[in-house]
mmCIF file of C-alpha atoms in Angstrom:
data_model
loop_
_atom_site.group_PDB
_atom_site.id
_atom_site.type_symbol
_atom_site.label_atom_id
_atom_site.label_comp_id
_atom_site.label_asym_id
_atom_site.label_seq_id
_atom_site.Cartn_x
_atom_site.Cartn_y
_atom_site.Cartn_z
ATOM 1 C CA MET A 6 46.723 38.379 29.982
ATOM 2 C CA ALA A 7 49.529 39.539 27.729
ATOM 3 C CA ASP A 8 49.166 43.241 28.558
ATOM 4 C CA ARG A 9 49.301 42.502 32.316
ATOM 5 C CA LYS A 10 52.388 40.307 31.989
ATOM 6 C CA ASP A 11 54.230 42.906 29.982
ATOM 7 C CA SER A 12 53.448 45.607 32.541
ATOM 8 C CA LYS A 13 55.299 43.726 35.340
ATOM 9 C CA ILE A 14 58.650 43.749 33.468
ATOM 10 C CA PRO A 15 60.155 47.234 33.648
ATOM 11 C CA SER A 16 62.175 48.467 30.689
ATOM 12 C CA LYS A 17 65.236 50.797 30.890
ATOM 13 C CA VAL A 18 63.102 53.765 30.118
ATOM 14 C CA GLY A 19 60.848 52.738 32.970
ATOM 15 C CA MET A 20 63.830 52.706 35.445
ATOM 16 C CA ILE A 21 64.728 56.271 34.629
ATOM 17 C CA LYS A 22 61.211 57.555 34.818
ATOM 18 C CA LYS A 23 59.937 55.769 37.931
ATOM 19 C CA LYS A 24 57.725 58.571 39.059
ATOM 20 C CA GLU A 25 55.978 58.876 35.715
ATOM 21 C CA LYS A 26 55.485 55.088 35.607
ATOM 22 C CA LYS A 27 53.888 55.082 39.044
ATOM 23 C CA VAL A 28 51.473 57.726 37.936
ATOM 24 C CA GLU A 29 50.570 55.649 34.879
ATOM 25 C CA LYS A 30 50.014 52.574 37.091
ATOM 26 C CA VAL A 31 47.693 54.459 39.397
ATOM 27 C CA GLU A 32 45.762 55.913 36.510
ATOM 28 C CA SER A 33 45.475 52.629 34.601
ATOM 29 C CA LYS A 34 44.530 50.454 37.595
ATOM 30 C CA PRO A 35 40.798 51.192 37.544
ATOM 31 C CA GLU A 36 40.643 50.439 33.801
ATOM 32 C CA LYS A 37 42.469 47.123 34.280
ATOM 33 C CA GLU A 38 40.148 46.160 37.113
ATOM 34 C CA LYS A 39 37.203 46.873 34.818
ATOM 35 C CA GLU A 40 38.741 44.689 32.139
ATOM 36 C CA LYS A 41 39.387 41.954 34.720
ATOM 37 C CA ASN A 42 35.783 42.073 35.948
ATOM 38 C CA LYS A 43 34.594 42.105 32.348
ATOM 39 C CA ASP A 44 36.620 38.954 31.625
ATOM 40 C CA LYS A 45 35.079 37.235 34.660
ATOM 41 C CA SER A 46 31.568 38.162 33.651
ATOM 42 C CA GLU A 47 32.197 36.887 30.143
ATOM 43 C CA LYS A 48 33.396 33.582 31.567
ATOM 44 C CA VAL A 49 30.169 33.228 33.531
ATOM 45 C CA THR A 50 27.620 34.374 30.950
ATOM 46 C CA LYS A 51 29.238 33.419 27.666
ATOM 47 C CA LYS A 52 27.656 30.358 26.018
ATOM 48 C CA PRO A 53 29.614 27.932 23.870
ATOM 49 C CA GLU A 54 29.334 28.607 20.185
ATOM 50 C CA LYS A 55 27.678 26.027 17.925
ATOM 51 C CA THR A 56 30.389 24.211 16.093
ATOM 52 C CA PRO A 57 29.555 21.618 13.409
ATOM 53 C CA GLU A 58 30.234 18.842 15.953
ATOM 54 C CA ASN A 59 27.965 20.394 18.596
ATOM 55 C CA GLN A 60 25.239 20.990 16.079
ATOM 56 C CA GLN A 61 25.348 17.357 14.926
ATOM 57 C CA LYS A 62 25.204 16.119 18.532
ATOM 58 C CA ASN A 63 22.219 18.335 19.266
ATOM 59 C CA GLU A 64 20.368 17.036 16.230
ATOM 60 C CA GLU A 65 20.908 13.449 17.369
ATOM 61 C CA MET A 66 19.568 14.092 20.853
ATOM 62 C CA PRO A 67 16.146 12.516 21.595
ATOM 63 C CA GLN A 68 13.148 14.719 20.900
ATOM 64 C CA GLY A 69 9.685 14.652 22.450
ATOM 65 C CA ASN A 70 9.260 11.264 24.073
ATOM 66 C CA GLY A 71 12.972 10.573 24.310
ATOM 67 C CA GLU A 72 13.204 8.412 21.195
ATOM 68 C CA VAL A 73 14.751 9.251 17.857
ATOM 69 C CA ALA A 74 12.745 8.096 14.865
ATOM 70 C CA GLU A 75 14.982 6.100 12.575
ATOM 71 C CA GLY A 76 13.543 7.692 9.467
ATOM 72 C CA ALA A 77 14.236 11.177 10.872
ATOM 73 C CA LYS A 78 17.985 10.702 11.320
ATOM 74 C CA GLY A 79 20.462 12.108 8.844
ATOM 75 C CA PRO A 80 21.816 9.920 6.041
ATOM 76 C CA VAL A 81 23.987 7.055 7.228
ATOM 77 C CA LYS A 82 27.531 6.937 5.913
ATOM 78 C CA ASP A 83 27.193 3.292 4.877
ATOM 79 C CA GLU A 84 25.175 3.461 1.655
ATOM 80 C CA GLU A 85 23.894 -0.087 2.176
ATOM 81 C CA PHE A 86 21.845 0.996 5.199
ATOM 82 C CA GLU A 87 20.893 4.503 4.063
ATOM 83 C CA LEU A 88 17.191 5.221 4.578
ATOM 84 C CA GLU A 89 15.542 7.202 1.832
ATOM 85 C CA PRO A 90 11.861 8.044 1.330
ATOM 86 C CA MET A 91 10.257 5.604 -1.080
ATOM 87 C CA GLU A 92 7.289 6.482 -3.257
ATOM 88 C CA LEU A 93 4.965 3.515 -3.837
ATOM 89 C CA PRO A 94 3.638 2.901 -7.350
ATOM 90 C CA PRO A 95 -0.054 3.554 -8.004
ATOM 91 C CA PHE A 96 -2.520 0.710 -7.709
ATOM 92 C CA GLU A 97 -2.899 -1.283 -10.935
ATOM 93 C CA ILE A 98 -5.289 -3.955 -12.158
ATOM 94 C CA ILE A 99 -3.532 -6.858 -13.861
ATOM 95 C CA ILE A 100 -5.182 -8.049 -17.071
ATOM 96 C CA GLY A 101 -4.158 -11.019 -19.194
ATOM 97 C CA ASP A 102 -5.250 -13.981 -21.258
ATOM 98 C CA ARG A 103 -4.104 -16.859 -19.051
ATOM 99 C CA MET A 104 -2.966 -16.914 -15.438
ATOM 100 C CA ASN A 105 -0.181 -18.768 -13.715
ATOM 101 C CA PRO A 106 -1.309 -22.307 -12.708
ATOM 102 C CA ASN A 107 -0.045 -21.795 -9.147
ATOM 103 C CA PHE A 108 -2.236 -18.694 -8.831
ATOM 104 C CA PHE A 109 -5.247 -20.670 -9.954
ATOM 105 C CA LYS A 110 -4.615 -23.596 -7.589
ATOM 106 C CA PHE A 111 -4.241 -21.258 -4.616
ATOM 107 C CA GLN A 112 -6.681 -18.432 -5.335
ATOM 108 C CA PHE A 113 -9.540 -20.552 -6.724
ATOM 109 C CA LYS A 114 -9.359 -23.284 -4.118
ATOM 110 C CA ASN A 115 -12.836 -23.413 -2.561
ATOM 111 C CA VAL A 116 -11.710 -23.741 1.042
ATOM 112 C CA GLU A 117 -13.932 -22.489 3.849
ATOM 113 C CA TYR A 118 -11.295 -20.217 5.440
ATOM 114 C CA SER A 119 -9.477 -18.243 2.745
ATOM 115 C CA SER A 120 -6.553 -16.915 4.800
ATOM 116 C CA GLY A 121 -3.788 -15.286 2.745
ATOM 117 C CA ARG A 122 -6.019 -14.867 -0.301
ATOM 118 C CA ASN A 123 -6.108 -11.082 -0.450
ATOM 119 C CA LYS A 124 -6.813 -10.881 -4.179
ATOM 120 C CA THR A 125 -9.838 -11.404 -6.381
ATOM 121 C CA PHE A 126 -9.296 -13.235 -9.666
ATOM 122 C CA LEU A 127 -11.999 -12.726 -12.268
ATOM 123 C CA CYS A 128 -12.076 -14.762 -15.483
ATOM 124 C CA TYR A 129 -14.488 -13.277 -18.019
ATOM 125 C CA GLN A 130 -16.150 -14.295 -21.244
ATOM 126 C CA VAL A 131 -18.342 -11.835 -23.153
ATOM 127 C CA ASP A 132 -20.629 -12.842 -26.036
ATOM 128 C CA ILE A 133 -21.970 -9.931 -28.111
ATOM 129 C CA GLN A 134 -24.866 -10.331 -30.533
ATOM 130 C CA GLY A 135 -26.835 -7.999 -32.780
ATOM 131 C CA GLY A 136 -25.876 -5.302 -35.224
ATOM 132 C CA ALA A 137 -25.141 -5.476 -38.930
ATOM 133 C CA ALA A 138 -21.610 -6.833 -38.557
ATOM 134 C CA GLU A 139 -20.583 -9.789 -36.443
ATOM 135 C CA THR A 140 -19.023 -8.563 -33.205
ATOM 136 C CA GLU A 141 -16.093 -10.427 -31.710
ATOM 137 C CA GLY A 142 -16.463 -11.488 -28.107
ATOM 138 C CA LEU A 143 -14.047 -10.919 -25.246
ATOM 139 C CA ARG A 144 -12.168 -13.352 -23.047
ATOM 140 C CA GLY A 145 -9.446 -13.060 -20.427
ATOM 141 C CA TYR A 146 -8.862 -12.533 -16.726
ATOM 142 C CA LEU A 147 -7.982 -9.761 -14.308
ATOM 143 C CA GLU A 148 -6.932 -9.563 -10.685
ATOM 144 C CA ASP A 149 -6.824 -7.002 -7.899
ATOM 145 C CA GLU A 150 -5.437 -6.715 -4.364
ATOM 146 C CA HIS A 151 -8.351 -4.966 -2.613
ATOM 147 C CA LEU A 152 -6.349 -1.729 -2.527
ATOM 148 C CA GLY A 153 -8.194 0.321 -5.124
ATOM 149 C CA SER A 154 -10.813 -0.581 -7.696
ATOM 150 C CA HIS A 155 -12.029 -4.117 -7.139
ATOM 151 C CA ALA A 156 -11.998 -6.564 -10.024
ATOM 152 C CA GLU A 157 -15.754 -6.273 -10.613
ATOM 153 C CA GLU A 158 -15.629 -2.512 -11.013
ATOM 154 C CA ALA A 159 -12.374 -2.616 -12.987
ATOM 155 C CA PHE A 160 -13.989 -4.949 -15.535
ATOM 156 C CA PHE A 161 -16.468 -2.240 -16.553
ATOM 157 C CA GLN A 162 -13.745 0.411 -16.514
ATOM 158 C CA GLN A 163 -11.046 -1.369 -18.514
ATOM 159 C CA VAL A 164 -12.609 -4.336 -20.328
ATOM 160 C CA LEU A 165 -16.227 -3.493 -21.151
ATOM 161 C CA ALA A 166 -16.235 0.280 -20.752
ATOM 162 C CA TYR A 167 -18.123 0.822 -24.036
ATOM 163 C CA TYR A 168 -21.790 -0.158 -24.184
ATOM 164 C CA ASP A 169 -24.057 -0.114 -27.252
ATOM 165 C CA LYS A 170 -27.733 -0.428 -26.357
ATOM 166 C CA SER A 171 -28.482 -1.868 -29.789
ATOM 167 C CA LEU A 172 -26.349 -4.932 -28.975
ATOM 168 C CA HIS A 173 -27.027 -7.802 -26.572
ATOM 169 C CA TYR A 174 -24.291 -8.762 -24.113
ATOM 170 C CA THR A 175 -23.951 -12.004 -22.207
ATOM 171 C CA VAL A 176 -21.230 -11.618 -19.587
ATOM 172 C CA THR A 177 -19.993 -14.688 -17.717
ATOM 173 C CA TRP A 178 -17.631 -14.432 -14.771
ATOM 174 C CA TYR A 179 -15.688 -17.150 -12.933
ATOM 175 C CA MET A 180 -14.532 -15.540 -9.707
ATOM 176 C CA SER A 181 -12.287 -16.682 -6.884
ATOM 177 C CA SER A 182 -14.652 -14.963 -4.433
ATOM 178 C CA SER A 183 -18.162 -13.509 -4.561
ATOM 179 C CA PRO A 184 -18.627 -9.699 -4.705
ATOM 180 C CA CYS A 185 -18.446 -7.565 -1.581
ATOM 181 C CA ALA A 186 -21.375 -5.340 -0.571
ATOM 182 C CA ALA A 187 -19.981 -2.233 -2.299
ATOM 183 C CA CYS A 188 -19.311 -4.074 -5.563
ATOM 184 C CA ALA A 189 -22.737 -5.698 -5.478
ATOM 185 C CA ALA A 190 -24.357 -2.266 -5.189
ATOM 186 C CA LYS A 191 -22.348 -0.948 -8.152
ATOM 187 C CA LEU A 192 -23.218 -3.990 -10.251
ATOM 188 C CA VAL A 193 -26.911 -3.435 -9.549
ATOM 189 C CA GLU A 194 -26.588 0.128 -10.867
ATOM 190 C CA ILE A 195 -24.807 -1.075 -14.017
ATOM 191 C CA LEU A 196 -27.390 -3.770 -14.712
ATOM 192 C CA ARG A 197 -30.196 -1.270 -14.352
ATOM 193 C CA ALA A 198 -28.489 1.143 -16.739
ATOM 194 C CA ARG A 199 -27.533 -1.491 -19.326
ATOM 195 C CA LYS A 200 -30.833 -3.129 -20.122
ATOM 196 C CA THR A 201 -29.483 -5.429 -22.864
ATOM 197 C CA MET A 202 -26.757 -6.996 -20.741
ATOM 198 C CA ARG A 203 -27.020 -10.261 -18.794
ATOM 199 C CA LEU A 204 -24.540 -11.147 -16.066
ATOM 200 C CA ASN A 205 -23.778 -14.678 -14.836
ATOM 201 C CA ILE A 206 -21.416 -15.087 -11.877
ATOM 202 C CA HIS A 207 -19.802 -18.388 -10.867
ATOM 203 C CA CYS A 208 -17.975 -18.145 -7.517
ATOM 204 C CA SER A 209 -15.401 -20.439 -5.971
ATOM 205 C CA ARG A 210 -16.045 -19.102 -2.448
ATOM 206 C CA LEU A 211 -18.555 -16.838 -0.711
ATOM 207 C CA PHE A 212 -17.011 -13.654 0.647
ATOM 208 C CA GLN A 213 -18.002 -13.038 4.307
ATOM 209 C CA TRP A 214 -21.351 -14.664 3.644
ATOM 210 C CA GLU A 215 -22.436 -14.423 7.304
ATOM 211 C CA GLU A 216 -22.533 -10.608 7.171
ATOM 212 C CA ALA A 217 -26.009 -9.132 6.704
ATOM 213 C CA GLU A 218 -24.873 -6.482 4.215
ATOM 214 C CA ILE A 219 -23.167 -9.130 2.075
ATOM 215 C CA GLN A 220 -26.352 -11.198 1.982
ATOM 216 C CA ALA A 221 -28.424 -8.124 1.109
ATOM 217 C CA GLY A 222 -26.012 -7.281 -1.720
ATOM 218 C CA LEU A 223 -26.261 -10.756 -3.254
ATOM 219 C CA GLN A 224 -30.045 -10.673 -2.981
ATOM 220 C CA ALA A 225 -30.156 -7.264 -4.705
ATOM 221 C CA LEU A 226 -27.996 -8.615 -7.518
ATOM 222 C CA VAL A 227 -30.414 -11.457 -8.164
ATOM 223 C CA ARG A 228 -33.367 -9.078 -8.180
ATOM 224 C CA ALA A 229 -31.520 -6.973 -10.797
ATOM 225 C CA GLY A 230 -31.329 -10.010 -13.089
ATOM 226 C CA CYS A 231 -27.897 -11.417 -12.201
ATOM 227 C CA LYS A 232 -27.516 -15.185 -11.875
ATOM 228 C CA ILE A 233 -25.152 -16.374 -9.134
ATOM 229 C CA HIS A 234 -23.804 -19.924 -8.888
ATOM 230 C CA MET A 235 -21.108 -21.728 -6.932
ATOM 231 C CA MET A 236 -18.366 -23.309 -9.031
ATOM 232 C CA ARG A 237 -18.649 -27.072 -9.451
ATOM 233 C CA PRO A 238 -15.669 -29.344 -10.179
ATOM 234 C CA VAL A 239 -16.584 -29.200 -13.871
ATOM 235 C CA ASP A 240 -16.413 -25.378 -13.726
ATOM 236 C CA PHE A 241 -12.935 -25.514 -12.212
ATOM 237 C CA ALA A 242 -11.910 -27.835 -15.058
ATOM 238 C CA TYR A 243 -13.288 -25.354 -17.612
ATOM 239 C CA VAL A 244 -11.396 -22.428 -16.065
ATOM 240 C CA TRP A 245 -8.226 -24.531 -15.977
ATOM 241 C CA SER A 246 -8.443 -25.362 -19.693
ATOM 242 C CA THR A 247 -9.581 -21.872 -20.813
ATOM 243 C CA PHE A 248 -7.898 -19.291 -18.573
ATOM 244 C CA VAL A 249 -4.790 -21.020 -17.143
ATOM 245 C CA GLU A 250 -1.337 -21.674 -18.592
ATOM 246 C CA ASN A 251 -1.880 -25.389 -18.155
ATOM 247 C CA GLU A 252 0.744 -26.697 -20.631
ATOM 248 C CA GLU A 253 -1.946 -29.119 -21.871
ATOM 249 C CA ASP A 254 -2.116 -30.850 -18.489
ATOM 250 C CA ASN A 255 -5.507 -32.053 -17.324
ATOM 251 C CA PHE A 256 -7.125 -30.525 -14.261
ATOM 252 C CA THR A 257 -6.869 -32.607 -11.108
ATOM 253 C CA PRO A 258 -9.438 -31.624 -8.458
ATOM 254 C CA TRP A 259 -7.992 -31.045 -4.990
ATOM 255 C CA GLU A 260 -9.191 -32.928 -1.954
ATOM 256 C CA ASP A 261 -12.712 -31.983 -0.784
ATOM 257 C CA CYS A 262 -13.409 -29.996 -3.965
ATOM 258 C CA GLN A 263 -16.883 -31.538 -4.309
ATOM 259 C CA ASP A 264 -17.633 -31.399 -0.570
ATOM 260 C CA ASN A 265 -16.670 -27.742 -0.391
ATOM 261 C CA TYR A 266 -18.894 -26.984 -3.366
ATOM 262 C CA ASP A 267 -21.815 -28.657 -1.583
ATOM 263 C CA TYR A 268 -21.118 -26.621 1.539
ATOM 264 C CA TYR A 269 -21.027 -23.274 -0.265
ATOM 265 C CA ASP A 270 -23.952 -24.117 -2.515
ATOM 266 C CA GLU A 271 -26.101 -24.778 0.540
ATOM 267 C CA ARG A 272 -25.056 -21.462 2.078
ATOM 268 C CA LEU A 273 -25.872 -19.595 -1.151
ATOM 269 C CA CYS A 274 -29.289 -21.240 -1.438
ATOM 270 C CA ASP A 275 -30.079 -20.163 2.134
ATOM 271 C CA ILE A 276 -29.139 -16.565 1.313
ATOM 272 C CA LEU A 277 -31.115 -16.357 -1.930
ATOM 273 C CA LYS A 278 -34.262 -18.263 -0.917
#
């Protein structure tokens, strides 16, 4: 220490007054020993202060199970790889007049195993009769992704939300897949509430038709007055010409289109008999 080093080098004044200096040394020795012991104790007990580098290292140390979650790390210097929280957009139903031909060929294909087809496409045509003035009908299509409102429910929320009991409605659907159990139950409620509405459903495929609740839902729909049919090759041709951006090309049925219709039609007849 600086004060100890200076005390070992005697000055001229110190040479003249040796006796006084000795007295000072004797008197100051206990205090210096205390300071020396204090320095030792501080060396033992004193913890390193948190510098910005230490703090950053501590934050990067594994927590809990020994792994650091990538999303929990601080921002990366390279902006290209910086992870930021992303807010997903709300679920939306897509509505239009005509669909992409590739969507139709994939989504409406009446294959037995519909892997990768996680949407429901619903083409609708509504004829409205009655009333003093002639009422214009509705036509178009909508699609969903099974993440929020299904296409069947969305139709009555966004397309035919208004109902006039003095008018008669004939609603015709061409669907890529038949309704699920929850949608079937909601459709039964709507049909019971709207007495002057008739619903006809033409399906390309049967959705999980082996499940008991699906079968019960389809049966309840028929009892409520709904007519359910499987789409024939002529129905696919009608959807192609009416609801698809076909560029005036004729519809060409895919392989096994008729055989797959026969298969599904037999399954539907067994469910509804």
